[in-house]
Amino acid sequence: MIIGMTGGIGAGKSRVLQILKDKYKAFVIEADQVAKDLEQPGQEGLNGLVKIFGDQILSSDGTLDKALFSKLIFGDSDALKKVNALIHPLVWERIRQMSRASSADLVVVEAALFDENSRRVCDFLVCVDTDPQIRIERLMKNRGYSREKCLEIMAKQQDRESFVQLSDYVIHNDGTPEEVEQEIAKMMETISGSDSALKRQDEKIRQEGAQ
């Protein structure tokens, strides 16, 4: 089974992922790391970016000049759309390959955003949801952020309702570690025994067989 997991900053996804690794032996894939890997020299992502923006985005050693690239696309919605249109499908295709290659019974994909590619890869999309004030307190304590910085970052992300609406299941992470373990246990029981899990897995098998 492949679960896609998202949630706003400070929601506690790391805690949930650790429980899934320790208790359910999940193989965890971080979409952000996959994107970074695809932007290394010789990889499809970086090759595609060079085709779009030219070799001006490269450092002298052939790697992506992240500072220059960020300045280039900052505030340019068209440029950002081009980047997303290139990178997102590549990321999800690589995730699909990694999932199929894994021997784990449970694969969890942690991603900042869900899109149509997520549905093609994942059996279920899950959101880790936490009260905004608790998120702020966690970020201030664990990362040393000011309250103002927390609010600024949260404002740039999708709103809480969007995360929830895009998901098939919501893990409420407002309480103790023991309580979130109970939430995860309920989630696993619910989605493992659902008819939609079997239907989605059968559909993915048919799609992969047709490719």
Tab-separated table of C-alpha atoms in Angstrom, residues 43-202:
chain	number	residue	atom	x	y	z
A	43	GLN	CA	19.507	14.102	-14.122
A	44	GLU	CA	16.298	14.774	-16.071
A	45	GLY	CA	15.229	17.615	-13.842
A	46	LEU	CA	18.352	19.715	-14.249
A	47	ASN	CA	18.591	18.934	-17.968
A	48	GLY	CA	15.006	20.139	-18.389
A	49	LEU	CA	15.614	23.325	-16.414
A	50	VAL	CA	18.637	24.144	-18.575
A	51	LYS	CA	16.494	23.713	-21.710
A	52	ILE	CA	13.977	26.192	-20.306
A	53	PHE	CA	16.255	28.791	-18.712
A	54	GLY	CA	19.635	28.228	-20.359
A	55	ASP	CA	22.980	27.332	-18.807
A	56	GLN	CA	23.040	30.629	-16.932
A	57	ILE	CA	21.447	28.721	-14.031
A	58	LEU	CA	24.508	26.496	-13.677
A	59	SER	CA	27.495	27.024	-11.416
A	60	SER	CA	31.011	26.552	-12.770
A	61	ASP	CA	30.980	22.904	-11.635
A	62	GLY	CA	27.789	22.130	-13.537
A	63	THR	CA	25.477	22.056	-10.526
A	64	LEU	CA	22.359	24.174	-10.167
A	65	ASP	CA	23.137	27.659	-8.854
A	66	LYS	CA	20.278	27.678	-6.353
A	67	ALA	CA	20.697	31.297	-5.269
A	68	LEU	CA	20.666	32.591	-8.848
A	69	PHE	CA	17.851	30.256	-9.857
A	70	SER	CA	15.700	31.378	-6.926
A	71	LYS	CA	16.201	35.020	-7.914
A	72	LEU	CA	15.352	34.182	-11.510
A	73	ILE	CA	11.959	32.667	-10.739
A	74	PHE	CA	11.073	34.746	-7.646
A	75	GLY	CA	7.839	36.611	-8.287
A	76	ASP	CA	7.605	35.241	-11.842
A	77	SER	CA	4.453	33.127	-11.903
A	78	ASP	CA	4.990	31.982	-15.490
A	79	ALA	CA	8.515	30.774	-14.720
A	80	LEU	CA	7.292	28.967	-11.608
A	81	LYS	CA	4.546	27.243	-13.601
A	82	LYS	CA	7.150	26.020	-16.090
A	83	VAL	CA	9.308	24.662	-13.279
A	84	ASN	CA	6.384	22.889	-11.630
A	85	ALA	CA	5.144	21.491	-14.947
A	86	LEU	CA	8.584	19.972	-15.496
A	87	ILE	CA	9.593	18.842	-12.009
A	88	HIS	CA	6.338	17.579	-10.477
A	89	PRO	CA	5.651	14.789	-13.028
A	90	LEU	CA	9.312	13.722	-12.894
A	91	VAL	CA	9.195	13.564	-9.092
A	92	TRP	CA	6.062	11.430	-9.023
A	93	GLU	CA	7.358	9.119	-11.741
A	94	ARG	CA	10.563	8.596	-9.752
A	95	ILE	CA	8.488	7.983	-6.609
A	96	ARG	CA	6.423	5.401	-8.508
A	97	GLN	CA	9.608	3.631	-9.561
A	98	MET	CA	11.001	3.695	-6.017
A	99	SER	CA	7.724	2.364	-4.598
A	100	ARG	CA	7.604	-0.529	-7.056
A	101	ALA	CA	11.234	-1.385	-6.315
A	102	SER	CA	10.688	-1.452	-2.550
A	103	SER	CA	10.011	-4.759	-0.797
A	104	ALA	CA	8.111	-3.003	2.015
A	105	ASP	CA	4.403	-3.711	2.460
A	106	LEU	CA	3.821	-0.050	3.287
A	107	VAL	CA	5.299	2.917	1.435
A	108	VAL	CA	4.675	6.458	2.706
A	109	VAL	CA	5.349	9.443	0.464
A	110	GLU	CA	5.783	12.738	2.305
A	111	ALA	CA	4.968	15.689	0.051
A	112	ALA	CA	4.313	19.382	0.578
A	113	LEU	CA	1.514	19.340	-1.994
A	114	PHE	CA	-0.821	16.868	-3.643
A	115	ASP	CA	-1.800	17.018	-7.318
A	116	GLU	CA	-3.196	14.732	-10.018
A	117	ASN	CA	0.103	12.855	-10.154
A	118	SER	CA	-0.273	11.982	-6.456
A	119	ARG	CA	-3.530	10.164	-7.159
A	120	ARG	CA	-1.914	8.069	-9.870
A	121	VAL	CA	0.789	6.850	-7.496
A	122	CYS	CA	-0.830	6.708	-4.051
A	123	ASP	CA	-3.643	4.475	-2.824
A	124	PHE	CA	-4.580	7.022	-0.180
A	125	LEU	CA	-3.798	10.658	0.522
A	126	VAL	CA	-3.501	11.535	4.203
A	127	CYS	CA	-3.234	14.897	5.917
A	128	VAL	CA	-1.611	15.513	9.300
A	129	ASP	CA	-3.694	18.290	10.819
A	130	THR	CA	-2.900	20.338	13.916
A	131	ASP	CA	-4.373	23.444	15.499
A	132	PRO	CA	-2.537	26.530	14.120
A	133	GLN	CA	-1.595	27.779	17.593
A	134	ILE	CA	0.009	24.426	18.454
A	135	ARG	CA	1.926	24.547	15.163
A	136	ILE	CA	3.268	27.984	16.032
A	137	GLU	CA	4.303	26.855	19.506
A	138	ARG	CA	6.133	23.827	18.071
A	139	LEU	CA	7.982	25.913	15.502
A	140	MET	CA	9.021	28.495	18.087
A	141	LYS	CA	10.262	25.758	20.430
A	142	ASN	CA	11.845	23.342	17.952
A	143	ARG	CA	13.194	25.713	15.301
A	144	GLY	CA	13.615	28.937	17.222
A	145	TYR	CA	11.322	30.889	14.909
A	146	SER	CA	9.641	34.076	16.028
A	147	ARG	CA	5.849	34.156	16.033
A	148	GLU	CA	5.955	36.591	13.116
A	149	LYS	CA	8.110	34.227	11.035
A	150	CYS	CA	5.787	31.315	11.789
A	151	LEU	CA	2.773	33.284	10.600
A	152	GLU	CA	4.640	34.438	7.490
A	153	ILE	CA	5.580	30.879	6.487
A	154	MET	CA	2.119	29.514	7.231
A	155	ALA	CA	0.511	32.259	5.145
A	156	LYS	CA	2.554	31.193	2.110
A	157	GLN	CA	1.385	27.581	2.334
A	158	GLN	CA	-1.952	26.151	1.346
A	159	ASP	CA	-4.631	26.921	3.894
A	160	ARG	CA	-5.593	24.254	6.397
A	161	GLU	CA	-8.933	23.519	4.743
A	162	SER	CA	-7.285	22.844	1.374
A	163	PHE	CA	-4.978	20.240	2.881
A	164	VAL	CA	-7.931	18.494	4.502
A	165	GLN	CA	-10.213	18.613	1.444
A	166	LEU	CA	-7.583	17.029	-0.809
A	167	SER	CA	-7.071	14.112	1.576
A	168	ASP	CA	-8.876	10.817	2.091
A	169	TYR	CA	-8.017	10.669	5.774
A	170	VAL	CA	-6.997	13.182	8.442
A	171	ILE	CA	-4.652	12.408	11.327
A	172	HIS	CA	-5.265	14.836	14.199
A	173	ASN	CA	-1.922	15.560	15.851
A	174	ASP	CA	-2.893	17.947	18.634
A	175	GLY	CA	-2.207	15.623	21.549
A	176	THR	CA	0.420	13.377	23.098
A	177	PRO	CA	2.591	10.841	21.219
A	178	GLU	CA	0.354	8.108	22.604
A	179	GLU	CA	-2.738	9.815	21.224
A	180	VAL	CA	-1.250	10.244	17.761
A	181	GLU	CA	-0.263	6.560	17.805
A	182	GLN	CA	-3.929	5.767	18.390
A	183	GLU	CA	-4.881	8.060	15.503
A	184	ILE	CA	-2.444	6.249	13.221
A	185	ALA	CA	-3.718	2.837	14.327
A	186	LYS	CA	-7.276	3.916	13.480
A	187	MET	CA	-6.122	5.189	10.107
A	188	MET	CA	-4.315	1.964	9.256
A	189	GLU	CA	-7.307	-0.124	10.273
A	190	THR	CA	-9.691	2.058	8.276
A	191	ILE	CA	-7.770	2.272	5.023
A	192	SER	CA	-6.383	-1.275	5.066
A	193	GLY	CA	-9.830	-2.788	5.272
A	194	SER	CA	-11.603	-0.451	2.893
A	195	ASP	CA	-12.968	-1.526	-0.469
A	196	SER	CA	-11.451	1.565	-2.078
A	197	ALA	CA	-7.954	0.385	-1.120
A	198	LEU	CA	-8.414	-2.840	-3.047
A	199	LYS	CA	-10.055	-1.059	-5.978
A	200	ARG	CA	-7.247	1.505	-6.228
A	201	GLN	CA	-4.566	-1.152	-6.037
A	202	ASP	CA	-6.312	-3.201	-8.745
